[in-house]
CSV table of C-alpha atoms and ligand atoms in Angstrom, one decimal:
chain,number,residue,atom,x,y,z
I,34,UNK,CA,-164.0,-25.9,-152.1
I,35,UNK,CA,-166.7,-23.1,-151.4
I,36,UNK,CA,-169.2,-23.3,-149.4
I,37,UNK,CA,-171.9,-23.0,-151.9
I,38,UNK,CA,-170.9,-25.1,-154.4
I,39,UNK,CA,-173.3,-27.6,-155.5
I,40,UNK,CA,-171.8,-30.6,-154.4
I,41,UNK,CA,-171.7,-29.9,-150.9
I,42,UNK,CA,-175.1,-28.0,-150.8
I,43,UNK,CA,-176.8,-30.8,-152.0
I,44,UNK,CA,-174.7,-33.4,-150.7
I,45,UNK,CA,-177.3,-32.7,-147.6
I,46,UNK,CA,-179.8,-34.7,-150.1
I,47,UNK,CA,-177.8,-37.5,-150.4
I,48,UNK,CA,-177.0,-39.3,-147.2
I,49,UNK,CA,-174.1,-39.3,-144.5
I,50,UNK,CA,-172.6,-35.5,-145.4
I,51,UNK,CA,-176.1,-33.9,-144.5
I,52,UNK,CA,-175.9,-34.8,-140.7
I,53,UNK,CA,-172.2,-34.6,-140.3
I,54,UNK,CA,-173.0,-31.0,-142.3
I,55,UNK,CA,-175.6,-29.7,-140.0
I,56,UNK,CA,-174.5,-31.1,-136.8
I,57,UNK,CA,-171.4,-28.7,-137.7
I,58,UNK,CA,-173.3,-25.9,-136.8
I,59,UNK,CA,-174.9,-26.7,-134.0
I,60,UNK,CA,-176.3,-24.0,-131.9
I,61,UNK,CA,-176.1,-21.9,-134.8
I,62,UNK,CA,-178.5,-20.3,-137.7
I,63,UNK,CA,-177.4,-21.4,-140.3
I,64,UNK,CA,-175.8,-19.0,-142.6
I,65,UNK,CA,-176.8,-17.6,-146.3
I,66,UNK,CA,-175.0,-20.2,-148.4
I,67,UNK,CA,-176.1,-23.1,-146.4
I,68,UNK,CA,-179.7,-22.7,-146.8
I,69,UNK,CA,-181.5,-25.5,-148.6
I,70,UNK,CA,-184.8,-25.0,-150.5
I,71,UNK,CA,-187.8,-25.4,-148.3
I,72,UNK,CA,-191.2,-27.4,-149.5
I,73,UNK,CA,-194.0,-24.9,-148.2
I,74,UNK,CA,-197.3,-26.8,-148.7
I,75,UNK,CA,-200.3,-24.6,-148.5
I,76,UNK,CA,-198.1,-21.8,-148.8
I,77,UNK,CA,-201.5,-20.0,-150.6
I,78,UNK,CA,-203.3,-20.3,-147.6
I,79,UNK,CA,-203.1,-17.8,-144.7
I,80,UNK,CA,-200.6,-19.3,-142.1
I,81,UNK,CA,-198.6,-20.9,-145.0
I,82,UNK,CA,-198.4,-17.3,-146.8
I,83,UNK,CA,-197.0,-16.2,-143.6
I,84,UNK,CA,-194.3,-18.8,-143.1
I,85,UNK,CA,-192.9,-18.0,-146.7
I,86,UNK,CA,-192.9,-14.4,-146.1
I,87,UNK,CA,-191.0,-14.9,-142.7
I,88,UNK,CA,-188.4,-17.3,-144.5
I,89,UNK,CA,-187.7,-15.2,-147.5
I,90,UNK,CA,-187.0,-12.7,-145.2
I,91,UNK,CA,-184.8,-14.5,-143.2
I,92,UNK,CA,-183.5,-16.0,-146.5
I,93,UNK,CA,-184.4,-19.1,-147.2
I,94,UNK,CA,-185.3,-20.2,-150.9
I,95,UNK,CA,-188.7,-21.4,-151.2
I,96,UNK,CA,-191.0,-23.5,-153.2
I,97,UNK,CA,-194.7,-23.5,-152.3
I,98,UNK,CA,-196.8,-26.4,-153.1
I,99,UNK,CA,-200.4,-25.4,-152.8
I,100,UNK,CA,-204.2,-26.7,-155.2
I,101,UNK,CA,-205.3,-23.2,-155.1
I,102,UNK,CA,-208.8,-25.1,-153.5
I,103,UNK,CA,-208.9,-22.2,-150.5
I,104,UNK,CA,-205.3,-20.1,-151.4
I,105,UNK,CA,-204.8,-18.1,-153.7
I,106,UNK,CA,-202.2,-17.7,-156.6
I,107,UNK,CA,-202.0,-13.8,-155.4
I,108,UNK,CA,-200.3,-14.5,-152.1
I,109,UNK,CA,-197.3,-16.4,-153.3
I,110,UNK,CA,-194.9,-13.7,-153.4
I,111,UNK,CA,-192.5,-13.0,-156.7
I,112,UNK,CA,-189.1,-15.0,-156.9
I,113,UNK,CA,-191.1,-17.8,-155.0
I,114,UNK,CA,-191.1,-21.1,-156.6
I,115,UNK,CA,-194.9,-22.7,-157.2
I,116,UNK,CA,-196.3,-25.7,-157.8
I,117,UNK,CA,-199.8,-26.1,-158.4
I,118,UNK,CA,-200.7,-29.7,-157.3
I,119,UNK,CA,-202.0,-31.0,-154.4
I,120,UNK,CA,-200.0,-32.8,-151.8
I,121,UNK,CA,-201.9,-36.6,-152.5
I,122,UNK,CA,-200.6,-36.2,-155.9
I,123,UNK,CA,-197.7,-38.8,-155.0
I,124,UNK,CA,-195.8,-37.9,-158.3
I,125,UNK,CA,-196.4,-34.3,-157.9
I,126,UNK,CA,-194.7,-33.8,-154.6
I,127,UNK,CA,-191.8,-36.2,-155.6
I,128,UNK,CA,-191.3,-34.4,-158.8
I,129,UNK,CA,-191.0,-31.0,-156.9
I,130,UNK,CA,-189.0,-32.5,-154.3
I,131,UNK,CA,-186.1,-33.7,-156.9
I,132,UNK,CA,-186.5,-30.7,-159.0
I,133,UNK,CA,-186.3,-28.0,-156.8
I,134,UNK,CA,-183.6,-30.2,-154.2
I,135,UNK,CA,-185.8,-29.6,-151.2
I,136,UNK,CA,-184.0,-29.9,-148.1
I,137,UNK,CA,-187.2,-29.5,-145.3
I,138,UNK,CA,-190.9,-29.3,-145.7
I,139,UNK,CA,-192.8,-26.6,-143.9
I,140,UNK,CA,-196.7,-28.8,-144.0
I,141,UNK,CA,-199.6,-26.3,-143.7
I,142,UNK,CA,-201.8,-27.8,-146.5
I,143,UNK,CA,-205.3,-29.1,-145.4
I,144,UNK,CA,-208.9,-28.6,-144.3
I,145,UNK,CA,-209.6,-26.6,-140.5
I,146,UNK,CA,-213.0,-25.7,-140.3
I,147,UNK,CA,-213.9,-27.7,-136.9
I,148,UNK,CA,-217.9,-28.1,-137.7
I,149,UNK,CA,-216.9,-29.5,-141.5
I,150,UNK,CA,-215.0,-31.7,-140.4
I,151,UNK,CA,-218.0,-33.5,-138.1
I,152,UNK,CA,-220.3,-33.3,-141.0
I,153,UNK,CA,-217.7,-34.6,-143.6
I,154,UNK,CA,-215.0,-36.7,-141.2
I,155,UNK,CA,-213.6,-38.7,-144.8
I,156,UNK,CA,-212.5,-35.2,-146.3
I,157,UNK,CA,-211.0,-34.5,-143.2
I,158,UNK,CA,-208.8,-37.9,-142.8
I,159,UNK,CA,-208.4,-37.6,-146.5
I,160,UNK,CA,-206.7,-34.2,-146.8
I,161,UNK,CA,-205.4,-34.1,-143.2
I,162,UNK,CA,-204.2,-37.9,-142.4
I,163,UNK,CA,-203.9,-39.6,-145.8
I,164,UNK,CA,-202.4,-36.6,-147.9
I,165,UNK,CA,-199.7,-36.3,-144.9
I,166,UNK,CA,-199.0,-39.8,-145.3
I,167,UNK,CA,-198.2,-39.2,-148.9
I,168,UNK,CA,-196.0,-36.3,-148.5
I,169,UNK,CA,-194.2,-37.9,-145.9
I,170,UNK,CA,-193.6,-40.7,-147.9
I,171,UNK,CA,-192.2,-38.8,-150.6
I,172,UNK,CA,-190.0,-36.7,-148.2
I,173,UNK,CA,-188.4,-39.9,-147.0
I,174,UNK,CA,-187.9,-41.5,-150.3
I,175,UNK,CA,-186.5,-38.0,-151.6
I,176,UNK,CA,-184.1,-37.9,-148.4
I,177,UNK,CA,-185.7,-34.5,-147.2
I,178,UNK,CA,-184.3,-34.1,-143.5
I,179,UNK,CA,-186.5,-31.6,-141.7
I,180,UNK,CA,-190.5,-31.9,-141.0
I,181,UNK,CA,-192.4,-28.8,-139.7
I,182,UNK,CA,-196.3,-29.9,-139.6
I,183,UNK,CA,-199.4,-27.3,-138.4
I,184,UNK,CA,-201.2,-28.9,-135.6
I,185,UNK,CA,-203.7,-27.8,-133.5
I,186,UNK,CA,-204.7,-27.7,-130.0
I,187,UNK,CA,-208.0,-29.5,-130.6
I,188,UNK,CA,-205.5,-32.5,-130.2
I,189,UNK,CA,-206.4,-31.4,-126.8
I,190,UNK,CA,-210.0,-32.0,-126.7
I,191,UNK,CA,-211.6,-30.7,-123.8
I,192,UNK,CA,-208.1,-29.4,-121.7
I,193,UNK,CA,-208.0,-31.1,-118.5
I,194,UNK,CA,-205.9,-28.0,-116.9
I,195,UNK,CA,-205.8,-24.7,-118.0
I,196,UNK,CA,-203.1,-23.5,-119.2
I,197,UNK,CA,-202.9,-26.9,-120.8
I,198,UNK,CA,-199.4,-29.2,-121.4
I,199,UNK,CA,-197.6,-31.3,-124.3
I,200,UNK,CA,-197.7,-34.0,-122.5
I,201,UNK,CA,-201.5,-33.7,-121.5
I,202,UNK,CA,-204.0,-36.0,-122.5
I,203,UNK,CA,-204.9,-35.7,-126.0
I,204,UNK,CA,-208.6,-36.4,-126.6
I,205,UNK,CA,-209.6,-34.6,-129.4
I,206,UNK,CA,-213.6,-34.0,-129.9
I,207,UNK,CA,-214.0,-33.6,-133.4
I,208,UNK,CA,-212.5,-35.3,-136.4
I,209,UNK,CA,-210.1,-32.4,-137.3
I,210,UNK,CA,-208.5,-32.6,-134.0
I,211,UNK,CA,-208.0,-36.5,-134.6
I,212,UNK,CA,-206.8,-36.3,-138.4
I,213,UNK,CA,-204.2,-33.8,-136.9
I,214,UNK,CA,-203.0,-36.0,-134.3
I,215,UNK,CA,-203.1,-39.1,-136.4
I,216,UNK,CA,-200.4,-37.4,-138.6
I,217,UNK,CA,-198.4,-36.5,-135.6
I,218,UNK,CA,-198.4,-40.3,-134.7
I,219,UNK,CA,-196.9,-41.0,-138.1
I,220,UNK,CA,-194.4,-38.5,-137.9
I,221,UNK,CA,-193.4,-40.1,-134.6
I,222,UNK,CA,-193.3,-43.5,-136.1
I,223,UNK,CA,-191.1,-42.1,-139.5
I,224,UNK,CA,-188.8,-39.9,-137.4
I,225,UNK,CA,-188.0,-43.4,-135.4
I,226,UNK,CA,-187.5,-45.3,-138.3
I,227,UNK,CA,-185.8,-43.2,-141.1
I,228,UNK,CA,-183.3,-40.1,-140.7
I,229,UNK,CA,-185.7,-37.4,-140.7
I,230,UNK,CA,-186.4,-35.6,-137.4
I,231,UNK,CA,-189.9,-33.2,-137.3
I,232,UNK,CA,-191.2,-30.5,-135.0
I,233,UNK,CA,-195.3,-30.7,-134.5
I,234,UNK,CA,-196.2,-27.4,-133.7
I,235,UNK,CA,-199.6,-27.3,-131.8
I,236,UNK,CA,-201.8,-23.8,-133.2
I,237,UNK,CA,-204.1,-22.4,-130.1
I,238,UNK,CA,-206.1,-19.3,-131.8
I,239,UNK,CA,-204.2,-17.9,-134.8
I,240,UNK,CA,-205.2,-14.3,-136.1
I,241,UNK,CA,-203.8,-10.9,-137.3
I,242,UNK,CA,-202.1,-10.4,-140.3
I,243,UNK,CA,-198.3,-9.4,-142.1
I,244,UNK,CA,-198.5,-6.1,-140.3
I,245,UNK,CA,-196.9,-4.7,-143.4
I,246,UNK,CA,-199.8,-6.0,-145.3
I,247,UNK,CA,-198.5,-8.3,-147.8
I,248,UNK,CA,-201.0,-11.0,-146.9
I,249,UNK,CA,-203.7,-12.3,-144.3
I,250,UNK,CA,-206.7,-14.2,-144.4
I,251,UNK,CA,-208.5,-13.8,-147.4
I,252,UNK,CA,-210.8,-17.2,-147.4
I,253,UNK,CA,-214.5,-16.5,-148.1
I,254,UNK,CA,-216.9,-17.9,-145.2
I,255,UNK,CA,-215.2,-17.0,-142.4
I,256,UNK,CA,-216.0,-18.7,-138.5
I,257,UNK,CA,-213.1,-17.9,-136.6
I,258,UNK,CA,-213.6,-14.9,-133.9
I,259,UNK,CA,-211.4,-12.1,-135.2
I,260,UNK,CA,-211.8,-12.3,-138.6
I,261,UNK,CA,-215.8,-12.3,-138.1
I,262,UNK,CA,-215.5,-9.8,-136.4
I,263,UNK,CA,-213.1,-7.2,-138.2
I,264,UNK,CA,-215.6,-8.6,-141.5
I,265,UNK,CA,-218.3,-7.2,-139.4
I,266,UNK,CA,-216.2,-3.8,-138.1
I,267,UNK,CA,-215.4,-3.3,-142.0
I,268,UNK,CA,-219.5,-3.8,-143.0
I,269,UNK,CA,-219.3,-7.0,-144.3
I,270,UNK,CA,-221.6,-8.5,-141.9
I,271,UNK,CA,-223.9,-6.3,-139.6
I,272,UNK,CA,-223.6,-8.0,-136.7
I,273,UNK,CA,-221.3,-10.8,-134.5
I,274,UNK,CA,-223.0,-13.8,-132.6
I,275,UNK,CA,-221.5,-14.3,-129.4
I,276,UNK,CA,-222.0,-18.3,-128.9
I,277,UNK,CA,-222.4,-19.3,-125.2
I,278,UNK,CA,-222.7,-16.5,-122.0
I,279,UNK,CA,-222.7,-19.4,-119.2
I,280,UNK,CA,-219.2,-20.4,-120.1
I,281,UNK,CA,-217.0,-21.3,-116.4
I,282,UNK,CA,-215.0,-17.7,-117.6
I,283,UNK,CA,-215.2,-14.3,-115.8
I,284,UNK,CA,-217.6,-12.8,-118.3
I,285,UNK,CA,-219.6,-16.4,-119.2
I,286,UNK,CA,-218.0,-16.2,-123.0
I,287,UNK,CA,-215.5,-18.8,-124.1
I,288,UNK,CA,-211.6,-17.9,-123.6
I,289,UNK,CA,-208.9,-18.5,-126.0
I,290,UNK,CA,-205.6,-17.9,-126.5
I,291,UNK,CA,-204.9,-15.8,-129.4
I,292,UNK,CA,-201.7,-15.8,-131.2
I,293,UNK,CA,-200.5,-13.4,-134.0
I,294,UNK,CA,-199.9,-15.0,-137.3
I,295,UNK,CA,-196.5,-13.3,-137.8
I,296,UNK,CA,-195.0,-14.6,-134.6
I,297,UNK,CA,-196.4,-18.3,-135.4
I,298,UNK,CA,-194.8,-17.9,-138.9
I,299,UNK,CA,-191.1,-16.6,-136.9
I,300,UNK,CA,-192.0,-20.1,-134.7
I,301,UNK,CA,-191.5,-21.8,-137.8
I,302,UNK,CA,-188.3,-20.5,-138.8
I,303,UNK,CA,-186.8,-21.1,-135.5
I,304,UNK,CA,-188.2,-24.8,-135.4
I,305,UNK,CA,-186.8,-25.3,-139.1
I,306,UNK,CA,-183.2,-24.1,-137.6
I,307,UNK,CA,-183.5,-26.1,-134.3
I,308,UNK,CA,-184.4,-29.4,-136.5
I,309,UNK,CA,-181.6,-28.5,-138.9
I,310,UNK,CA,-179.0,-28.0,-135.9
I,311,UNK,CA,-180.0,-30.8,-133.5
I,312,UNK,CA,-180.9,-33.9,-136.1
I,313,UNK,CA,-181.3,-36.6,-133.8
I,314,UNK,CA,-184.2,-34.4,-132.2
I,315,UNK,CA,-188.3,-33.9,-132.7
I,316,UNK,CA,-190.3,-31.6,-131.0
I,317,UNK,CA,-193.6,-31.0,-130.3
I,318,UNK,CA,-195.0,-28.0,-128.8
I,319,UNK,CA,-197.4,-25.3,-128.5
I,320,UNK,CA,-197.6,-22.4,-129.8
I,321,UNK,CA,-200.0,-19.7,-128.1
I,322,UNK,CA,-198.7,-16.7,-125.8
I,323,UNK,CA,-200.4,-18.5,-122.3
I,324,UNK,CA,-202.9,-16.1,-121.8
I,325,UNK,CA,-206.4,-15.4,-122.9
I,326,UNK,CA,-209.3,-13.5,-123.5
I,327,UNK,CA,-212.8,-13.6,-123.9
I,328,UNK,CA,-215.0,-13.5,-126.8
I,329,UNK,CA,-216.5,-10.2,-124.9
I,330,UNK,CA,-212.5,-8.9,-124.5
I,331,UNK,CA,-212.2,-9.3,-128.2
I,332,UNK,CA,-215.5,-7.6,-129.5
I,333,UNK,CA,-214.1,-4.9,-126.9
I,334,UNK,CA,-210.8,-4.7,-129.2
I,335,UNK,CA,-212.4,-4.3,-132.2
I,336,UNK,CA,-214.6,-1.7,-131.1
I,337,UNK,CA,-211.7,0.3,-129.9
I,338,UNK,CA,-209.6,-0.4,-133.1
I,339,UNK,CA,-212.9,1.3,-135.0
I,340,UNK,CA,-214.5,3.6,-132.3
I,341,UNK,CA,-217.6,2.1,-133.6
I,342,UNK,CA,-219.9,-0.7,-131.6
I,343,UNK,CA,-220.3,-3.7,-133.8
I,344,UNK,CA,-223.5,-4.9,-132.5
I,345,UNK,CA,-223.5,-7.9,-130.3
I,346,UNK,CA,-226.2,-10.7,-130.8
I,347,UNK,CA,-226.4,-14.1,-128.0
I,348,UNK,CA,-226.8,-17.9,-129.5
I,349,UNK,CA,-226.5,-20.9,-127.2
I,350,UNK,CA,-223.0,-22.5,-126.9
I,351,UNK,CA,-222.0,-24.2,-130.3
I,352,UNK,CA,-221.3,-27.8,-130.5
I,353,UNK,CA,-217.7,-28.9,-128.7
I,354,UNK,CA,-216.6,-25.5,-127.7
I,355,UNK,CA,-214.6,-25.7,-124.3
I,356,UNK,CA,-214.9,-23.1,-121.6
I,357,UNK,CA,-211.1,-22.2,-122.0
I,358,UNK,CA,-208.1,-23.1,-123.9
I,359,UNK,CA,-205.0,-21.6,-123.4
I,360,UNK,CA,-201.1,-22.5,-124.1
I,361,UNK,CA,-198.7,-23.6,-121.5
I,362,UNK,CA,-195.9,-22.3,-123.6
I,363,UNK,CA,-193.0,-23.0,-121.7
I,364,UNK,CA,-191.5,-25.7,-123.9
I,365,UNK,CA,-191.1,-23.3,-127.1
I,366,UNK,CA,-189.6,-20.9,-125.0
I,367,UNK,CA,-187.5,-23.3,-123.6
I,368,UNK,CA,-186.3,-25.0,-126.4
I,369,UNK,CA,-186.5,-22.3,-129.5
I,370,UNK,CA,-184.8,-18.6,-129.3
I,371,UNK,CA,-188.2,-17.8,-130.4
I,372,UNK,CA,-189.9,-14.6,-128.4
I,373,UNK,CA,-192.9,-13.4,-129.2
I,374,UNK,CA,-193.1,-9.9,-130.8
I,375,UNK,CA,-196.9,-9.3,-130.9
I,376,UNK,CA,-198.1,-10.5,-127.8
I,377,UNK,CA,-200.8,-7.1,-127.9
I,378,UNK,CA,-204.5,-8.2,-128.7
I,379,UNK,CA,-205.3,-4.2,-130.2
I,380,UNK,CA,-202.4,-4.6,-132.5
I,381,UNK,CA,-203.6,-8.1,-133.6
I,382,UNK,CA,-207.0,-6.7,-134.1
I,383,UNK,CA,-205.6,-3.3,-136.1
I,384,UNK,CA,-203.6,-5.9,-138.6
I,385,UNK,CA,-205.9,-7.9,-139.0
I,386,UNK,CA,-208.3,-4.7,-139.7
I,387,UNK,CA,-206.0,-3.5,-141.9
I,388,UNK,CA,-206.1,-7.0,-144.6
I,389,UNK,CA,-209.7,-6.6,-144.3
I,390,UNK,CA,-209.3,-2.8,-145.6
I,391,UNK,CA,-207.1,-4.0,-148.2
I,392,UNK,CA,-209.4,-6.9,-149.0
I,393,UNK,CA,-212.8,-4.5,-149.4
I,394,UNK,CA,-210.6,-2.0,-151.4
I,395,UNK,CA,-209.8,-5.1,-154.0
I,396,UNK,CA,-213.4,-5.5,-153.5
I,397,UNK,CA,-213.2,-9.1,-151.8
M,600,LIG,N1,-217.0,-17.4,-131.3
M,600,LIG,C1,-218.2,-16.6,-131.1
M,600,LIG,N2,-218.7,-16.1,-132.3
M,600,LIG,C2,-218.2,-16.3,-133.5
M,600,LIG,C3,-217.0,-17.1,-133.6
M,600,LIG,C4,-216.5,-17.6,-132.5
M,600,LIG,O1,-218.7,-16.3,-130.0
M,600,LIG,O2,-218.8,-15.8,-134.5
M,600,LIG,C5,-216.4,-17.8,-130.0
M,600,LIG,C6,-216.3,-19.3,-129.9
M,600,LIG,O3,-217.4,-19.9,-129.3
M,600,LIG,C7,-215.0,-19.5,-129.1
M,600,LIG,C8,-214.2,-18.3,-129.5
M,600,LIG,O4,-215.1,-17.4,-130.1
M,600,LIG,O5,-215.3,-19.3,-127.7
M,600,LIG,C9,-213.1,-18.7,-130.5
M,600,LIG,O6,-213.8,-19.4,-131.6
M,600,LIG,P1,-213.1,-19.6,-133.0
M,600,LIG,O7,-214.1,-20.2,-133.9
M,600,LIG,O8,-212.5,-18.3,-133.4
M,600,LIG,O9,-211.9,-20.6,-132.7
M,600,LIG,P2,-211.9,-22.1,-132.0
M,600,LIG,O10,-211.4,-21.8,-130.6
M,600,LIG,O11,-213.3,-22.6,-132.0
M,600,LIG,O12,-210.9,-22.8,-132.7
């Protein structure tokens, strides 16, 4: 009886052989002919565009679900399986869970911008909290196993120690922080009661791009640091606001904890094999490099990645913006075989740099 043969590569849909099937290879990635399609929502969007790249190339079939609202059609990669809906479309997701026999569900899908989320809180529990209840609710009635959902530090709030814990208090300031945390609750509730195990993997400051190019973050309207500020290094803008000098850092501006997209999109693949060997498990940790640097440290990058001075203007401190946050990452390391790769700020500044070449020459 092959490996591959239907029966038993779907039989991982259908109850009992799926656990007894994975616990079998425990400890171990699993190989080519046991791997099950993965659910990629978002998978348009910059992280999400990521994480598919990183598990085609470690061989994984995938299907990306994704309403095209902020991703783009362009960044789903050939031989990739897409679904144009969006994730509170109950029938939607349950129709391409049972067509396409998804096994786990990678969950990027949803709104981030911090200050939106204050001014429009409802569209921020709606596509963050109630859409995740949705999907989750389909994964369990479709029997999918595995759960990897994008959270965020700003569970954190204002960090009460820096580098900041799991198991710290989570206070978050904003509503984004809270519709992210909100899900995580669920997820803690549905792993307890049905046979589906999740990893909640806590975002610090995600930048870069695929250093081969093949995507990055392409979303018009920018407010994140690096991408400002490559935008700026490339002329798009003629100038970066540095919000806050009396910050309790070195230099007075805020420090973060910047982590390249590629190696949060390898964290993903590791998590999806952890969850898939150890099925009675959840996990939820952070995923950041535990150091940081200053919004002055960064603006230095980018000036050496262009041997140009971008110029520099000074605003008062923007609403809810803590003095520092940086990872504590010992729990991934700990628990995944993940190891960062690009843990170098110029060489997350030079790819990110590069997509915004490759943007202005598509004339983006
Ligand atoms: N920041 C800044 N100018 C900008 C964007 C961000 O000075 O145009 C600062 C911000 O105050 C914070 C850091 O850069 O200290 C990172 O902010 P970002 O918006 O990139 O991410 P956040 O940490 O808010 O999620």
């Amino acid at each position: 009886h092959p490996v591959s043969s239907p029966d038993r590569a779907f039989s991982y849909l259908r109850g009992w052989p799926g656990i007894a099937l994975c616990s079998t290879f425990a400890n171990k990635a699993p190989l080519m002919s046991e791997k099950f399609p993965i659910l990629v929502t978002g998978g348009a969007g910059y992280i999400g565009s990521h994480a598919v790249l990183a598990l085609r190339d470690a061989g994984w079939p995938v299907v990306v679900i994704d309403n095209l609202v902020t991703g783009f059609r362009w960044a789903v990669p050939e031989g990739v399986g897409f679904v144009e809906a969006d994730i509170g479309d109950a029938d939607a997701v349950s129709a391409a869970l049972t067509a396409h026999r998804i096994g786990a569900i990678m969950h990027f899908a949803g709104s981030v911008v911090v200050p939106e989320s204050v001014e429009n809180p409802l569209k921020y529990y709606r596509n963050n909290t109630a859409n995740s209840r949705t999907l989750l609710e389909a994964a369990v009635t479709c029997g999918v196993r595995h759960f990897i959902f994008s959270s965020t530090a700003a569970t954190y709030g204002i960090a009460e120690t820096v580098p900041v814990r799991e198991d710290s208090p989570k206070r978050p300031i904003n509503p984004y922080g809270m519709s992210k945390l909100m899900t995580e609750f669920m997820l803690a509730d549905v792993a307890a009661a049905h046979p589906i195990n999740y990893c909640a993997l806590r975002y610090f400051n995600v930048a870069g791009a695929d250093p081969q190019q093949r995507t990055g973050q392409s979303t018009a309207g920018a407010t994140h640091l690096i991408k400002v500020a490559v935008e700026a290094a490339t002329g798009k803008r003629d100038h970066v606001t540095i919000f806050g000098t009396d910050f309790a850092t070195p230099d007075g501006t805020g420090v973060r904890d910047y982590i390249h997209v590629s190696d949060l999109a390898a964290a993903h693949v590791h998590a999806l094999e952890k969850l898939i060997a150890d099925p009675a498990s959840s996990h939820t940790m952070n995923c950041g490099y535990g150091k940081g640097f200053s919004v002055s440290e960064v603006l230095d990058a980018v000036d050496r990645a262009t041997n140009l001075k971008i110029e520099r203007r000074f605003e008062g401190r923007r609403a809810g913006d803590p003095d520092a946050l940086i990872a504590d990452n010992s729990k991934i390391l700990a628990t995944l075989p993940w190891r960062p790769q690009r843990d170098n700020l110029d060489q997350m500044v030079q790819d990110a740099l590069a997509w915004e070449r490759v943007l202005a020459e598509r004339g983006k």
